[in-house]
CSV table of C-alpha atoms in Angstrom, one decimal:
chain,number,residue,atom,x,y,z
A,199,MET,CA,-10.7,-11.1,-17.9
A,200,LEU,CA,-14.5,-11.2,-17.8
A,201,TRP,CA,-16.1,-14.4,-19.1
A,202,THR,CA,-19.8,-14.6,-19.9
A,203,VAL,CA,-22.0,-17.4,-21.3
A,204,ASP,CA,-25.7,-17.2,-22.1
A,205,PRO,CA,-27.4,-20.6,-22.1
A,206,GLU,CA,-30.5,-19.0,-23.8
A,207,ARG,CA,-28.5,-18.2,-26.9
A,208,ASP,CA,-28.5,-20.6,-29.9
A,209,GLU,CA,-24.7,-20.6,-30.0
A,210,PRO,CA,-23.3,-23.6,-28.1
A,211,LEU,CA,-21.7,-22.8,-24.7
A,212,PHE,CA,-18.2,-24.1,-25.8
A,213,ALA,CA,-18.4,-21.8,-28.9
A,214,GLN,CA,-19.3,-18.8,-26.7
A,215,ILE,CA,-16.3,-19.5,-24.5
A,216,ALA,CA,-13.9,-19.9,-27.4
A,217,ALA,CA,-15.2,-16.8,-29.0
A,218,GLN,CA,-14.4,-14.8,-25.9
A,219,VAL,CA,-10.8,-15.9,-26.0
A,220,ARG,CA,-10.5,-15.0,-29.7
A,221,GLY,CA,-12.0,-11.6,-29.0
A,222,ALA,CA,-9.7,-11.0,-26.0
A,223,VAL,CA,-6.7,-11.9,-28.2
A,224,ALA,CA,-7.9,-9.7,-31.0
A,225,SER,CA,-8.4,-6.7,-28.7
A,226,GLY,CA,-5.0,-7.2,-27.1
A,227,GLU,CA,-6.4,-8.1,-23.7
A,228,LEU,CA,-4.8,-11.5,-23.9
A,229,ARG,CA,-1.2,-11.8,-25.2
A,230,THR,CA,1.2,-14.6,-26.0
A,231,GLY,CA,2.2,-16.3,-22.8
A,232,ASP,CA,-0.9,-15.3,-20.8
A,233,ARG,CA,-2.3,-18.1,-18.8
A,234,LEU,CA,-6.0,-18.9,-18.9
A,235,PRO,CA,-7.8,-20.2,-15.8
A,236,SER,CA,-7.8,-24.0,-15.5
A,237,ALA,CA,-10.8,-25.6,-17.2
A,238,ARG,CA,-12.0,-26.7,-13.8
A,239,VAL,CA,-11.9,-23.2,-12.2
A,240,LEU,CA,-13.7,-21.7,-15.2
A,241,ALA,CA,-16.3,-24.5,-15.4
A,242,THR,CA,-17.2,-24.1,-11.8
A,243,SER,CA,-17.4,-20.3,-12.0
A,244,LEU,CA,-19.6,-20.3,-15.1
A,245,GLU,CA,-21.6,-23.2,-13.9
A,246,VAL,CA,-21.0,-25.2,-17.0
A,247,ASN,CA,-19.8,-28.8,-17.5
A,248,LEU,CA,-16.0,-29.3,-17.4
A,249,HIS,CA,-16.1,-30.9,-20.8
A,250,THR,CA,-17.7,-27.7,-22.2
A,251,VAL,CA,-14.6,-25.7,-21.3
A,252,LEU,CA,-12.3,-28.4,-22.3
A,253,ARG,CA,-14.0,-28.5,-25.7
A,254,ALA,CA,-13.5,-24.8,-26.1
A,255,TYR,CA,-9.9,-25.0,-25.1
A,256,GLN,CA,-9.3,-27.9,-27.5
A,257,ASP,CA,-10.8,-26.0,-30.4
A,258,LEU,CA,-8.5,-23.1,-29.6
A,259,ARG,CA,-5.5,-25.4,-29.5
A,260,ASP,CA,-6.5,-26.8,-32.9
A,261,GLU,CA,-6.5,-23.2,-34.2
A,262,GLY,CA,-3.0,-22.8,-32.8
A,263,LEU,CA,-4.2,-20.1,-30.4
A,264,LEU,CA,-3.6,-22.1,-27.2
A,265,ASP,CA,-0.9,-24.3,-25.8
A,266,LEU,CA,-2.4,-27.1,-23.7
A,267,ARG,CA,0.2,-28.9,-21.6
A,268,ARG,CA,-0.3,-31.2,-18.7
A,269,GLY,CA,0.7,-29.3,-15.5
A,270,ARG,CA,1.2,-26.0,-17.3
A,271,GLY,CA,-2.4,-25.3,-18.0
A,272,ALA,CA,-3.7,-23.3,-21.0
A,273,VAL,CA,-1.3,-20.7,-22.2
A,274,ILE,CA,-1.9,-18.3,-25.2
A,275,ALA,CA,0.5,-19.5,-27.9
A,276,GLY,CA,2.5,-17.5,-30.4
A,277,HIS,CA,-0.2,-16.9,-33.0
A,278,ALA,CA,-1.3,-15.0,-36.1
A,279,ASP,CA,-2.1,-11.3,-35.8
A,280,TYR,CA,-5.7,-11.6,-34.7
A,281,ALA,CA,-5.7,-7.9,-33.8
A,282,ALA,CA,-5.2,-7.1,-37.5
A,283,LEU,CA,-8.8,-8.2,-38.0
A,284,ASP,CA,-10.2,-6.2,-35.1
A,285,GLU,CA,-11.0,-3.1,-37.2
A,286,PRO,CA,-12.2,-4.8,-40.5
A,287,VAL,CA,-14.5,-7.1,-38.5
A,288,ALA,CA,-16.0,-4.1,-36.5
A,289,ALA,CA,-16.5,-2.4,-39.9
A,290,LEU,CA,-18.2,-5.4,-41.3
A,291,VAL,CA,-20.5,-5.8,-38.4
A,292,ASP,CA,-21.3,-2.1,-38.6
A,293,ALA,CA,-22.0,-2.3,-42.3
A,294,ALA,CA,-24.2,-5.3,-41.9
A,295,ARG,CA,-26.2,-3.6,-39.2
A,296,ARG,CA,-26.7,-0.4,-41.3
A,297,ALA,CA,-27.7,-2.4,-44.4
A,298,GLY,CA,-30.1,-4.6,-42.3
A,299,VAL,CA,-28.3,-7.8,-43.2
A,300,PRO,CA,-28.9,-10.3,-40.3
A,301,PRO,CA,-25.8,-11.7,-38.5
A,302,THR,CA,-26.3,-15.2,-39.8
A,303,ALA,CA,-26.4,-14.0,-43.4
A,304,ALA,CA,-23.3,-11.8,-42.8
A,305,THR,CA,-21.3,-14.7,-41.4
A,306,ALA,CA,-22.5,-17.0,-44.2
A,307,LEU,CA,-21.2,-14.4,-46.7
A,308,VAL,CA,-17.8,-14.4,-44.9
A,309,GLN,CA,-17.7,-18.2,-45.0
A,310,ALA,CA,-18.5,-18.2,-48.7
A,311,ALA,CA,-15.8,-15.7,-49.4
A,312,PHE,CA,-13.3,-17.8,-47.6
A,313,ALA,CA,-14.4,-20.9,-49.5
A,314,ARG,CA,-13.9,-19.0,-52.8
A,315,ALA,CA,-10.5,-17.8,-51.7
A,316,THR,CA,-9.2,-21.2,-50.5
A,317,THR,CA,-10.6,-23.5,-53.2
A,318,PRO,CA,-8.0,-22.7,-56.0
A,319,GLU,CA,-5.1,-23.6,-53.7
A,320,GLY,CA,-6.9,-26.9,-53.0
A,321,ARG,CA,-6.8,-26.6,-49.2
B,293,MET,CA,-28.6,-12.7,12.9
B,294,THR,CA,-27.2,-14.9,15.6
B,295,THR,CA,-23.8,-13.3,15.7
B,296,THR,CA,-24.4,-9.6,15.9
B,297,SER,CA,-27.2,-9.2,18.4
B,298,THR,CA,-26.7,-5.4,17.9
B,299,THR,CA,-27.9,-5.7,14.3
B,300,PRO,CA,-31.7,-5.3,14.5
B,301,ALA,CA,-33.7,-7.5,12.1
B,302,GLY,CA,-34.5,-5.6,9.0
B,303,ALA,CA,-31.3,-3.6,9.0
B,304,ARG,CA,-29.5,-3.3,5.7
B,305,GLY,CA,-26.4,-4.8,7.3
B,306,ASP,CA,-24.1,-1.8,6.6
B,307,GLU,CA,-24.5,-0.1,10.0
B,308,ARG,CA,-21.4,0.1,12.2
B,309,THR,CA,-21.4,-2.7,14.6
B,310,ALA,CA,-19.0,-4.0,17.3
B,311,PRO,CA,-16.9,-7.1,16.4
B,312,PRO,CA,-18.7,-10.3,17.3
B,313,HIS,CA,-17.6,-12.9,19.8
B,314,ARG,CA,-16.1,-10.5,22.2
B,315,ARG,CA,-16.4,-12.9,25.2
B,316,SER,CA,-14.4,-15.7,23.5
B,317,THR,CA,-11.9,-13.1,22.2
B,318,THR,CA,-11.3,-11.9,25.8
B,319,LEU,CA,-11.1,-15.4,27.2
B,320,LEU,CA,-8.7,-16.8,24.6
B,321,ALA,CA,-6.6,-13.7,23.8
B,322,LEU,CA,-6.4,-12.1,27.3
B,323,VAL,CA,-7.3,-14.4,30.1
B,324,LEU,CA,-5.6,-17.5,28.8
B,325,PRO,CA,-2.2,-16.0,27.9
B,326,LEU,CA,-2.1,-13.9,31.2
B,327,ALA,CA,-3.0,-17.1,33.2
B,328,LEU,CA,-0.2,-19.0,31.3
B,329,MET,CA,2.3,-16.2,32.1
B,330,ALA,CA,1.3,-16.1,35.7
B,331,VAL,CA,2.8,-19.6,36.1
B,332,PRO,CA,6.5,-18.4,35.7
B,333,ALA,CA,5.8,-15.3,37.7
B,334,LEU,CA,4.4,-17.4,40.7
B,335,ALA,CA,7.2,-20.0,40.2
B,336,ALA,CA,9.9,-17.2,40.4
B,337,LEU,CA,8.4,-15.9,43.6
B,338,GLY,CA,8.4,-19.4,45.0
B,339,TRP,CA,12.0,-20.1,44.0
B,340,ARG,CA,13.3,-16.7,45.0
B,341,ASP,CA,15.7,-18.1,47.7
B,342,GLU,CA,17.0,-20.9,45.4
B,343,LEU,CA,17.9,-18.7,42.4
B,344,PRO,CA,21.4,-17.3,41.9
B,345,GLU,CA,22.2,-13.6,42.5
B,346,ARG,CA,22.5,-13.0,38.7
B,347,ILE,CA,20.1,-15.0,36.6
B,348,ALA,CA,21.2,-16.0,33.0
B,349,ASN,CA,18.7,-14.7,30.5
B,350,HIS,CA,20.6,-15.0,27.2
B,351,TRP,CA,22.8,-17.7,25.8
B,352,GLY,CA,25.7,-17.4,23.3
B,353,ALA,CA,27.8,-20.1,21.7
B,354,ASP,CA,29.8,-20.6,24.9
B,355,GLY,CA,27.0,-20.6,27.4
B,356,PRO,CA,25.2,-17.8,29.2
B,357,ASP,CA,26.3,-14.3,28.1
B,358,GLY,CA,23.5,-12.1,29.4
B,359,PHE,CA,22.3,-11.8,33.0
B,360,SER,CA,19.7,-10.0,35.0
B,361,SER,CA,18.7,-9.4,38.6
B,362,PHE,CA,15.8,-11.3,40.2
B,363,ALA,CA,13.4,-8.4,39.4
B,364,GLY,CA,14.8,-8.3,35.8
B,365,ALA,CA,13.6,-11.9,35.3
B,366,PHE,CA,10.1,-10.4,35.2
B,367,VAL,CA,10.9,-8.1,32.3
B,368,PRO,CA,10.2,-10.7,29.5
B,369,LEU,CA,6.8,-11.4,31.2
B,370,LEU,CA,5.9,-7.7,31.1
B,371,VAL,CA,6.9,-7.6,27.4
B,372,GLY,CA,4.8,-10.7,26.7
B,373,THR,CA,1.8,-9.2,28.6
B,374,GLY,CA,2.1,-6.0,26.5
B,375,LEU,CA,2.1,-8.0,23.3
B,376,CYS,CA,-0.8,-10.1,24.3
B,377,VAL,CA,-2.9,-7.1,25.4
B,378,ALA,CA,-2.2,-5.4,22.1
B,379,GLN,CA,-3.4,-8.5,20.1
B,380,TRP,CA,-6.5,-8.7,22.3
B,381,ALA,CA,-7.2,-5.0,21.9
B,382,PHE,CA,-7.1,-5.2,18.1
B,383,ALA,CA,-9.3,-8.3,18.1
B,384,PHE,CA,-11.7,-6.8,20.6
B,385,TRP,CA,-12.2,-3.4,18.8
B,386,ARG,CA,-11.1,-4.1,15.2
B,387,GLY,CA,-11.8,-7.9,14.9
B,388,HIS,CA,-14.8,-7.6,12.6
B,389,ASP,CA,-13.2,-9.9,10.0
B,390,GLY,CA,-13.2,-13.5,11.2
B,391,VAL,CA,-9.9,-14.5,9.8
B,392,THR,CA,-8.2,-11.5,11.3
B,393,ARG,CA,-9.8,-11.9,14.7
B,394,ARG,CA,-9.0,-15.6,14.9
B,395,GLY,CA,-5.4,-14.9,13.8
B,396,LEU,CA,-5.0,-12.3,16.5
B,397,VAL,CA,-6.5,-14.6,19.2
B,398,ALA,CA,-4.2,-17.4,18.1
B,399,THR,CA,-1.1,-15.2,18.1
B,400,SER,CA,-1.9,-13.9,21.6
B,401,ALA,CA,-2.5,-17.4,23.1
B,402,GLY,CA,0.6,-18.7,21.4
B,403,LEU,CA,2.8,-15.9,22.7
B,404,GLY,CA,1.5,-16.5,26.2
B,405,ALA,CA,2.4,-20.2,25.9
B,406,LEU,CA,5.9,-19.3,24.5
B,407,TYR,CA,6.7,-16.9,27.3
B,408,ALA,CA,5.3,-19.1,29.9
B,409,VAL,CA,7.4,-22.2,28.9
B,410,VAL,CA,10.6,-20.3,28.1
B,411,VAL,CA,10.7,-18.3,31.3
B,412,THR,CA,9.6,-21.1,33.5
B,413,GLY,CA,12.2,-23.4,31.9
B,414,THR,CA,15.1,-21.0,32.2
B,415,LEU,CA,14.4,-20.3,35.8
B,416,ALA,CA,13.8,-23.9,36.7
B,417,SER,CA,17.2,-24.9,35.3
B,418,GLN,CA,19.0,-22.3,37.5
B,419,ARG,CA,17.5,-23.4,40.9
B,420,GLY,CA,20.2,-24.1,43.4
B,421,LEU,CA,23.0,-22.8,41.2
B,422,ALA,CA,25.7,-20.5,42.8
B,423,ASP,CA,25.8,-18.4,39.6
B,424,GLY,CA,23.8,-18.0,36.4
B,425,ALA,CA,26.9,-18.6,34.4
B,426,LEU,CA,26.7,-22.3,35.3
B,427,ALA,CA,23.2,-22.5,33.8
B,428,PRO,CA,22.7,-25.3,31.2
B,429,GLY,CA,21.9,-24.3,27.6
B,430,GLY,CA,18.4,-23.2,26.9
B,431,GLY,CA,18.0,-24.9,23.5
B,432,PRO,CA,15.6,-27.6,24.6
B,433,THR,CA,13.5,-25.1,26.5
B,434,VAL,CA,13.1,-22.9,23.5
B,435,VAL,CA,12.2,-25.8,21.3
B,436,LEU,CA,9.6,-26.9,23.9
B,437,GLY,CA,8.3,-23.3,24.1
B,438,LEU,CA,7.9,-23.0,20.3
B,439,ALA,CA,6.1,-26.4,20.1
B,440,ALA,CA,3.8,-25.3,23.0
B,441,ALA,CA,3.2,-22.0,21.2
B,442,VAL,CA,2.2,-23.7,17.9
B,443,VAL,CA,-0.1,-26.1,19.7
B,444,VAL,CA,-1.8,-23.5,21.9
B,445,ALA,CA,-2.2,-21.1,19.0
B,446,GLY,CA,-3.7,-23.8,16.8
B,447,VAL,CA,-6.2,-24.8,19.5
B,448,ALA,CA,-7.1,-21.1,20.2
B,449,PHE,CA,-7.7,-20.6,16.4
B,450,LEU,CA,-10.0,-23.5,16.3
B,451,LEU,CA,-11.8,-22.5,19.5
B,452,ALA,CA,-12.4,-18.9,18.4
B,453,PRO,CA,-15.7,-18.8,16.5
B,454,ALA,CA,-15.6,-17.9,12.8
B,455,ASP,CA,-18.0,-15.4,11.3
B,456,ALA,CA,-21.6,-16.7,11.0
B,457,ARG,CA,-23.4,-16.0,7.7
B,458,LEU,CA,-24.8,-12.5,7.7
B,459,PRO,CA,-26.7,-11.9,4.4
B,460,ALA,CA,-27.1,-8.2,3.4
B,461,ARG,CA,-30.6,-6.7,2.9
B,462,GLY,CA,-31.4,-3.9,0.7
B,463,PRO,CA,-29.9,-3.2,-2.7
B,464,VAL,CA,-26.3,-2.6,-3.6
B,465,ASP,CA,-25.7,1.2,-3.9
B,466,ALA,CA,-27.0,2.4,-7.2
B,467,ASP,CA,-23.8,4.6,-7.8
B,468,ALA,CA,-21.5,1.5,-7.4
B,469,ARG,CA,-20.1,0.4,-10.8
B,470,ARG,CA,-21.8,-2.4,-12.7
B,471,VAL,CA,-21.3,-4.5,-15.8
B,472,PRO,CA,-24.2,-4.8,-18.3
B,473,LEU,CA,-25.5,-8.3,-18.1
B,474,SER,CA,-28.7,-9.7,-19.5
B,475,ARG,CA,-30.9,-11.7,-17.1
B,476,THR,CA,-29.9,-15.0,-18.6
B,477,GLN,CA,-26.1,-14.4,-18.8
B,478,ARG,CA,-23.7,-16.1,-16.4
B,479,ALA,CA,-20.5,-14.3,-15.8
B,480,ALA,CA,-17.2,-14.8,-14.1
B,481,TRP,CA,-13.9,-12.9,-13.7
B,482,THR,CA,-10.7,-14.5,-12.7
B,483,ARG,CA,-7.1,-13.4,-12.6
B,484,THR,CA,-3.8,-14.3,-10.8
B,485,VAL,CA,-1.9,-11.8,-8.8
B,486,GLY,CA,1.7,-12.2,-7.6
B,487,SER,CA,4.1,-10.3,-5.4
B,488,PRO,CA,6.8,-9.1,-7.8
B,489,SER,CA,8.8,-7.2,-5.2
B,490,ALA,CA,9.0,-10.3,-3.0
B,491,LEU,CA,10.2,-12.6,-5.8
B,492,LEU,CA,13.8,-11.4,-5.8
B,493,PRO,CA,14.5,-11.9,-2.1
B,494,ALA,CA,12.5,-15.1,-2.1
B,495,GLY,CA,14.5,-16.4,-5.0
B,496,ALA,CA,17.7,-15.4,-3.3
B,497,VAL,CA,16.8,-17.3,-0.1
B,498,VAL,CA,15.9,-20.4,-2.1
B,499,ALA,CA,19.1,-20.2,-4.1
B,500,ALA,CA,21.2,-19.6,-1.0
B,501,THR,CA,19.8,-22.6,0.9
B,502,THR,CA,20.2,-24.8,-2.2
B,503,VAL,CA,23.9,-23.8,-2.6
B,504,LEU,CA,24.3,-24.4,1.2
B,505,ALA,CA,22.9,-27.9,0.8
B,506,ALA,CA,25.2,-28.6,-2.1
B,507,VAL,CA,28.3,-27.3,-0.3
B,508,LEU,CA,27.5,-29.3,2.8
B,509,ASP,CA,26.8,-32.4,0.6
B,510,GLU,CA,23.7,-33.0,2.8
B,511,TRP,CA,20.8,-34.0,0.5
B,512,MET,CA,18.4,-33.8,3.5
B,513,ALA,CA,19.2,-30.1,3.6
B,514,LEU,CA,17.6,-29.7,0.2
B,515,LEU,CA,14.3,-30.1,2.0
B,516,VAL,CA,14.7,-26.5,3.2
B,517,PRO,CA,14.7,-24.8,-0.3
B,518,VAL,CA,12.0,-27.2,-1.5
B,519,GLY,CA,9.8,-26.5,1.5
B,520,LEU,CA,10.5,-22.8,1.2
B,521,SER,CA,9.6,-22.8,-2.5
B,522,VAL,CA,6.2,-24.4,-1.7
B,523,LEU,CA,5.6,-22.0,1.1
B,524,LEU,CA,6.6,-19.0,-0.9
B,525,ALA,CA,4.4,-20.1,-3.9
B,526,ALA,CA,1.5,-20.3,-1.4
B,527,MET,CA,2.1,-16.9,0.0
B,528,LEU,CA,3.1,-15.0,-3.2
B,529,LEU,CA,0.9,-16.2,-6.0
B,530,TRP,CA,-2.9,-16.1,-5.7
B,531,ARG,CA,-5.9,-16.5,-8.0
B,532,VAL,CA,-8.7,-14.1,-7.5
B,533,THR,CA,-12.2,-15.0,-8.8
B,534,VAL,CA,-15.5,-13.3,-8.9
B,535,ASP,CA,-18.5,-15.3,-9.8
B,536,ALA,CA,-22.1,-16.1,-8.8
B,537,ARG,CA,-20.8,-17.4,-5.4
B,538,GLY,CA,-19.0,-14.2,-4.6
B,539,LEU,CA,-15.3,-13.2,-4.3
B,540,GLU,CA,-12.6,-15.8,-3.6
B,541,ALA,CA,-8.9,-15.3,-3.4
B,542,ARG,CA,-6.9,-18.5,-3.0
B,543,SER,CA,-3.3,-19.4,-3.1
B,544,VAL,CA,-2.3,-21.3,-6.3
B,545,LEU,CA,-1.7,-24.2,-4.0
B,546,GLY,CA,-5.4,-24.2,-3.1
B,547,TRP,CA,-4.9,-23.1,0.5
B,548,PRO,CA,-5.1,-20.7,2.2
B,549,ARG,CA,-8.1,-18.9,0.8
B,550,VAL,CA,-10.3,-15.9,1.6
B,551,ARG,CA,-13.9,-15.7,0.6
B,552,VAL,CA,-16.7,-13.2,0.6
B,553,PRO,CA,-20.1,-14.8,-0.1
B,554,VAL,CA,-22.0,-12.8,-2.7
B,555,ASP,CA,-25.0,-12.2,-0.4
B,556,GLU,CA,-22.8,-10.5,2.2
B,557,VAL,CA,-21.5,-7.9,-0.3
B,558,LEU,CA,-22.7,-4.4,0.3
B,559,ARG,CA,-20.6,-2.8,-2.5
B,560,ALA,CA,-17.3,-3.3,-4.2
B,561,ASP,CA,-15.0,-0.5,-5.4
B,562,VAL,CA,-11.5,0.1,-6.8
B,563,VAL,CA,-8.9,1.6,-4.4
B,564,ASP,CA,-5.2,2.3,-4.6
B,565,VAL,CA,-3.2,0.5,-1.9
B,566,ARG,CA,0.0,1.7,-0.3
B,567,PRO,CA,1.0,-1.4,1.6
B,568,LEU,CA,3.4,0.0,4.2
B,569,ARG,CA,1.3,3.1,5.0
B,570,GLU,CA,-2.1,1.5,5.0
B,571,PHE,CA,-1.4,-2.1,6.1
B,572,GLY,CA,2.1,-1.9,7.7
B,573,GLY,CA,3.4,-4.4,5.1
B,574,TRP,CA,2.5,-7.3,2.8
B,575,GLY,CA,0.4,-10.4,3.3
B,576,TYR,CA,-3.0,-11.0,4.9
B,577,ARG,CA,-3.1,-8.1,7.3
B,578,LEU,CA,-5.3,-5.9,9.4
B,579,GLY,CA,-5.0,-2.3,8.1
B,580,ARG,CA,-6.1,1.2,9.0
B,581,GLY,CA,-9.7,1.5,9.9
B,582,GLY,CA,-10.1,-2.2,10.6
B,583,ARG,CA,-9.9,-3.2,7.0
B,584,ALA,CA,-8.6,-6.7,6.3
B,585,GLY,CA,-6.3,-6.8,3.3
B,586,LEU,CA,-4.7,-9.4,1.1
B,587,VAL,CA,-1.9,-7.1,0.1
B,588,LEU,CA,0.6,-8.6,-2.4
B,589,ARG,CA,1.8,-5.4,-4.0
B,590,ALA,CA,1.2,-1.7,-4.2
B,591,GLY,CA,-1.4,-0.2,-6.4
B,592,GLU,CA,-4.8,-1.2,-7.8
B,593,ALA,CA,-7.1,-3.3,-5.5
B,594,ILE,CA,-10.7,-4.3,-5.1
B,595,GLN,CA,-12.3,-3.2,-1.9
B,596,VAL,CA,-15.4,-5.1,-0.8
B,597,ARG,CA,-17.6,-3.6,1.9
B,598,ARG,CA,-19.3,-6.4,3.6
B,599,THR,CA,-22.0,-6.9,6.3
B,600,GLY,CA,-20.9,-6.8,9.9
B,601,SER,CA,-18.7,-3.7,9.4
B,602,ARG,CA,-16.2,-5.8,7.5
B,603,VAL,CA,-14.0,-4.6,4.7
B,604,LEU,CA,-11.8,-6.8,2.6
B,605,VAL,CA,-9.1,-5.4,0.2
B,606,VAL,CA,-7.4,-7.6,-2.3
B,607,THR,CA,-4.7,-6.2,-4.5
B,608,VAL,CA,-5.3,-7.3,-8.1
B,609,ASP,CA,-5.1,-5.9,-11.7
B,610,ASP,CA,-8.3,-5.0,-13.5
B,611,ALA,CA,-10.0,-4.5,-10.2
B,612,ALA,CA,-12.6,-2.2,-11.9
B,613,THR,CA,-14.1,-5.2,-13.8
B,614,ALA,CA,-14.0,-7.4,-10.8
B,615,ALA,CA,-15.7,-4.8,-8.6
B,616,ALA,CA,-18.4,-4.1,-11.3
B,617,LEU,CA,-19.1,-7.8,-11.7
B,618,LEU,CA,-19.3,-8.4,-8.0
B,619,ASN,CA,-21.8,-5.5,-7.6
B,620,THR,CA,-23.9,-6.8,-10.5
B,621,LEU,CA,-23.9,-10.4,-9.2
B,622,ALA,CA,-24.6,-9.3,-5.6
B,623,ASP,CA,-27.6,-7.3,-6.8
B,624,ARG,CA,-28.9,-10.3,-8.7
B,625,ARG,CA,-28.9,-12.4,-5.5
B,626,ARG,CA,-30.8,-9.9,-3.4
B,627,PRO,CA,-34.5,-10.6,-2.6
B,628,ARG,CA,-36.5,-9.2,-5.4
B,629,ASP,CA,-38.1,-6.3,-3.5
B,630,ASP,CA,-34.7,-5.2,-2.2
B,631,ARG,CA,-33.2,-4.8,-5.7
B,632,ALA,CA,-32.1,-1.3,-6.9
B,633,GLU,CA,-34.1,0.2,-9.7
B,634,ARG,CA,-31.7,-0.1,-12.6
B,635,GLY,CA,-30.5,3.2,-13.9
B,636,THR,CA,-32.2,5.2,-11.2
B,637,PRO,CA,-29.7,6.5,-8.8
B,638,ARG,CA,-31.1,6.8,-5.4
B,639,ALA,CA,-30.2,10.4,-5.0
B,640,THR,CA,-32.6,11.4,-7.7
B,641,ALA,CA,-35.2,8.7,-7.0
B,642,GLY,CA,-36.0,10.3,-3.6
């Protein structure tokens, strides 16, 4: 798959890398059992620090999206149906653009909605 | 521009040129093996009166089982000469790609050494015999011949010069596919490619040698399947990467590997590969039209046209993205005044 990072953007590099894995899973480009390149290979190719890629991979493991095993590398784990969000998210982005709501505000609204939805269960 | 003196300074680098290093190719792939094979030929002439009427040239389980006349003893040398001339001719006229050229040179030199040692050895062991049937076994000679072949081939490979750096000038063709990248974005593409059709026979061989080792109760024999597995993994599973450095295909073991530096890329495209028809088989091969190919399976492949009339084909999925990224990154590395005007195809720009 194609990986890109943009050091000029405000989003940290590790977050950019993790976001691309999530996006590829959501779009179906990456599926359970697919192997990601080793952190060293990816770090060299993208000219970023090894720990930047490791941080991204660890975040994805904490989400349950990646299996990180010594000697086996990084493998997409059995995971929630990320693809189910593909269309609603695209619709949200589209709606935000048309309404002129900036991306930061739109994501803040999503986070607030999650906070409201999860508080009663006492997560 | 030290390698291809035929490339005038200021050329774009995509003109058709002759393969470089032709003198060393001729010395190592033609003169050397022919000189080596002249040794048994001269020895046979010198030993003519001492050799038996029928000369053993093939051995079975119970000693010699194939014989030839004196003149027939020269047949293997003629075969060897034919093989070496063929290797040399490919290297001389189609050896644009350094790895291919050096491989052909090494093969030719090694074949020359093999034939020289084996023929000399079998003839020497039959001097003074009344009949070829009395000839001693040829095992040690063959082992010595193979060892000599490996050593001579290795030395020839190292002596044959590799390709020198040959940066392209001028832009990547405007009609070649690209990926949209902002000026500050870094990008990489990477993917593994295997050889599915080879996995079954490879697995069968590994299983068979493992069973054999178990049946014979010889744990040392387990080295064969273990060694085979490592070797097969190296040949059958590769990681292909495109990034700011260029294209790299390397075995998952880390070696061997094939590289195209980004500044030598003229353009990359997607092609459909038929291994047998276009490359005569699978592996790292010289194909039709002098293309070098890392051919692991049939189907989609990235084809990179490179300076020095070199073309590299690597079979891999999603080759369209790989080719588009390689073109984009190659363009980025060109000197500023050489860069293509974005979105202005040259056909309409003129």
